[in-house]
mmCIF file of C-alpha atoms in Angstrom:
data_model
loop_
_atom_site.group_PDB
_atom_site.id
_atom_site.type_symbol
_atom_site.label_atom_id
_atom_site.label_comp_id
_atom_site.label_asym_id
_atom_site.label_seq_id
_atom_site.Cartn_x
_atom_site.Cartn_y
_atom_site.Cartn_z
ATOM 1 C CA MET A 1 -14.212 -26.494 -6.557
ATOM 2 C CA ALA A 2 -10.127 -26.315 -5.549
ATOM 3 C CA LEU A 3 -10.997 -23.022 -4.743
ATOM 4 C CA SER A 4 -13.227 -23.179 -2.639
ATOM 5 C CA ARG A 5 -11.803 -25.868 -0.958
ATOM 6 C CA ARG A 6 -8.295 -24.055 -0.066
ATOM 7 C CA ARG A 7 -9.970 -21.134 1.093
ATOM 8 C CA ARG A 8 -12.722 -22.605 3.200
ATOM 9 C CA GLN A 9 -10.130 -25.017 4.931
ATOM 10 C CA SER A 10 -8.028 -21.433 5.331
ATOM 11 C CA GLY A 11 -11.538 -19.609 6.415
ATOM 12 C CA GLN A 12 -11.037 -16.903 3.840
ATOM 13 C CA ASP A 13 -14.706 -16.038 2.881
ATOM 14 C CA THR A 14 -13.340 -13.980 -0.352
ATOM 15 C CA PRO A 15 -14.505 -15.241 -3.652
ATOM 16 C CA TRP A 16 -11.086 -13.058 -4.347
ATOM 17 C CA TYR A 17 -8.340 -14.445 -2.832
ATOM 18 C CA ASP A 18 -6.531 -17.677 -3.357
ATOM 19 C CA ASP A 19 -4.050 -19.147 -1.089
ATOM 20 C CA GLU A 20 -1.805 -20.459 -3.372
ATOM 21 C CA ALA A 21 -2.435 -17.968 -6.127
ATOM 22 C CA GLY A 22 -2.870 -14.982 -3.785
ATOM 23 C CA ARG A 23 -5.757 -12.383 -5.528
ATOM 24 C CA LEU A 24 -7.403 -13.277 -8.607
ATOM 25 C CA VAL A 25 -8.127 -9.954 -9.404
ATOM 26 C CA ARG A 26 -6.188 -7.782 -11.401
ATOM 27 C CA PRO A 27 -4.421 -4.431 -10.012
ATOM 28 C CA TYR A 28 -5.659 -2.324 -12.744
ATOM 29 C CA THR A 29 -9.000 -2.849 -12.484
ATOM 30 C CA ILE A 30 -9.787 -1.989 -9.183
ATOM 31 C CA SER A 31 -8.556 1.014 -10.011
ATOM 32 C CA ASN A 32 -10.510 1.347 -13.212
ATOM 33 C CA GLY A 33 -7.487 0.751 -15.432
ATOM 34 C CA ARG A 34 -6.342 4.462 -13.743
ATOM 35 C CA THR A 35 -2.615 4.841 -14.138
ATOM 36 C CA ARG A 36 -2.608 8.777 -12.610
ATOM 37 C CA PRO A 37 -4.561 9.551 -9.521
ATOM 38 C CA THR A 38 -5.812 13.042 -8.806
ATOM 39 C CA ALA A 39 -3.965 14.392 -6.361
ATOM 40 C CA HIS A 40 -0.151 14.718 -6.367
ATOM 41 C CA PHE A 41 0.996 11.645 -3.317
ATOM 42 C CA ASP A 42 4.964 10.581 -3.286
ATOM 43 C CA LEU A 43 5.539 6.731 -0.946
ATOM 44 C CA MET A 44 6.315 9.263 1.748
ATOM 45 C CA THR A 45 3.149 11.241 1.555
ATOM 46 C CA MET A 46 1.247 10.723 5.218
ATOM 47 C CA VAL A 47 -2.620 10.478 5.321
ATOM 48 C CA MET A 48 -5.500 9.566 7.893
ATOM 49 C CA ALA A 49 -8.804 9.031 7.528
ATOM 50 C CA THR A 50 -11.148 11.993 8.636
ATOM 51 C CA GLY A 51 -14.288 9.516 9.805
ATOM 52 C CA ARG A 52 -16.459 10.422 6.672
ATOM 53 C CA ARG A 53 -17.478 7.521 4.694
ATOM 54 C CA PRO A 54 -18.728 8.251 1.371
ATOM 55 C CA ALA A 55 -21.139 6.493 -0.958
ATOM 56 C CA SER A 56 -19.037 7.527 -3.961
ATOM 57 C CA CYS A 57 -15.764 5.414 -2.139
ATOM 58 C CA GLN A 58 -17.362 2.698 -1.146
ATOM 59 C CA GLY A 59 -16.308 -1.450 -1.756
ATOM 60 C CA PRO A 60 -13.987 -3.297 -0.210
ATOM 61 C CA ASP A 61 -10.367 -2.486 -1.497
ATOM 62 C CA TYR A 62 -11.563 1.328 -0.334
ATOM 63 C CA ALA A 63 -12.732 -0.162 3.787
ATOM 64 C CA GLN A 64 -9.214 -1.946 3.966
ATOM 65 C CA VAL A 65 -7.787 1.316 2.911
ATOM 66 C CA LEU A 66 -9.459 3.376 5.539
ATOM 67 C CA GLY A 67 -9.291 1.006 8.021
ATOM 68 C CA LEU A 68 -5.770 1.595 7.302
ATOM 69 C CA CYS A 69 -5.247 4.342 8.349
ATOM 70 C CA GLU A 70 -6.755 5.539 11.509
ATOM 71 C CA GLY A 71 -3.916 6.857 12.050
ATOM 72 C CA PRO A 72 -1.189 9.184 9.848
ATOM 73 C CA VAL A 73 0.103 6.624 7.801
ATOM 74 C CA SER A 74 2.931 6.555 4.700
ATOM 75 C CA VAL A 75 1.096 5.684 1.125
ATOM 76 C CA ALA A 76 4.074 2.846 1.073
ATOM 77 C CA GLU A 77 2.836 0.448 4.202
ATOM 78 C CA ILE A 78 -0.222 1.437 3.171
ATOM 79 C CA ALA A 79 0.987 -0.067 -0.647
ATOM 80 C CA ALA A 80 2.420 -2.584 1.060
ATOM 81 C CA HIS A 81 -0.371 -3.541 3.595
ATOM 82 C CA ILE A 82 -2.887 -4.154 0.797
ATOM 83 C CA ARG A 83 -0.361 -6.128 -1.889
ATOM 84 C CA LEU A 84 -1.229 -3.733 -4.696
ATOM 85 C CA PRO A 85 1.463 -1.736 -7.085
ATOM 86 C CA ALA A 86 1.757 1.829 -5.418
ATOM 87 C CA VAL A 87 0.003 3.944 -8.335
ATOM 88 C CA VAL A 88 -3.665 1.934 -7.683
ATOM 89 C CA THR A 89 -2.816 2.800 -4.294
ATOM 90 C CA LYS A 90 -1.965 5.831 -4.919
ATOM 91 C CA VAL A 91 -4.965 5.912 -6.925
ATOM 92 C CA LEU A 92 -7.244 4.596 -4.055
ATOM 93 C CA LEU A 93 -6.202 7.159 -1.815
ATOM 94 C CA ALA A 94 -6.580 10.126 -4.613
ATOM 95 C CA ASP A 95 -10.111 8.759 -4.708
ATOM 96 C CA LEU A 96 -10.808 8.586 -1.205
ATOM 97 C CA VAL A 97 -9.342 12.216 -0.424
ATOM 98 C CA ASP A 98 -11.507 13.852 -3.586
ATOM 99 C CA CYS A 99 -14.524 12.314 -1.417
ATOM 100 C CA GLY A 100 -12.930 13.668 1.857
ATOM 101 C CA ALA A 101 -12.578 10.180 3.835
ATOM 102 C CA LEU A 102 -8.558 10.835 4.053
ATOM 103 C CA THR A 103 -6.515 13.644 4.346
ATOM 104 C CA ALA A 104 -2.899 13.842 2.704
ATOM 105 C CA ARG A 105 0.146 15.826 3.500
ATOM 106 C CA ALA A 106 3.781 15.931 2.174
ATOM 107 C CA PRO A 107 5.913 14.538 5.637
ATOM 108 C CA ALA A 108 7.388 16.543 7.565
ATOM 109 C CA ALA A 109 11.010 18.138 7.229
ATOM 110 C CA VAL A 110 13.626 16.847 9.578
ATOM 111 C CA SER A 111 16.660 19.001 10.185
ATOM 112 C CA ALA A 112 20.164 17.165 10.113
ATOM 113 C CA GLY A 113 21.782 19.166 12.461
ATOM 114 C CA PRO A 114 24.142 21.926 12.392
ATOM 115 C CA VAL A 115 26.508 19.559 11.127
ATOM 116 C CA ALA A 116 25.914 16.364 9.385
ATOM 117 C CA CYS A 117 29.546 14.333 9.275
ATOM 118 C CA THR A 118 29.616 11.155 7.426
ATOM 119 C CA ASP A 119 31.552 8.389 9.202
ATOM 120 C CA ARG A 120 33.401 7.154 6.061
ATOM 121 C CA ALA A 121 34.005 3.930 8.471
ATOM 122 C CA LEU A 122 30.880 2.455 9.433
ATOM 123 C CA LEU A 123 29.391 3.423 5.767
ATOM 124 C CA GLU A 124 32.404 0.855 4.501
ATOM 125 C CA ALA A 125 31.577 -1.397 6.746
ATOM 126 C CA VAL A 126 28.297 -1.021 6.302
ATOM 127 C CA LEU A 127 29.232 -1.860 1.902
ATOM 128 C CA ASN A 128 31.537 -4.418 2.886
ATOM 129 C CA GLY A 129 28.670 -6.624 4.846
ATOM 130 C CA LEU A 130 26.331 -5.673 1.826
ATOM 131 C CA ARG A 131 29.160 -7.224 0.123
ATOM 132 C CA LYS A 132 29.741 -10.429 2.037
ATOM 133 C CA ARG A 133 25.948 -10.739 1.267
ATOM 134 C CA LEU A 134 25.363 -10.384 -2.302
#
């Protein structure tokens, strides 16, 4: 009863989310217990929706991921937005790539230029700042 009261007050309609407790469904339930995606993704892999909505990839989690992928977005960003572990996010993304709803590519490499010099003074200042905060 407290869950439905909290849900009504916050305006959320989903029964799988509680304002205080967060997501009520365990992350690996979403991926059906799978921990290995069928495609290779690292955290910087860029994914983008193709516009296809196949019947095999239906459900609120797939819809949420597809909504985030209207433009190129990294795997890390998607995992942060949907608040799931990266490995579960990779399984969902692999499902969407397998059914043709997403495309994936490695991020473009950026050259450092002719000579990449490291400013020692800058690095020491950053280190000192981190030491003060920690």
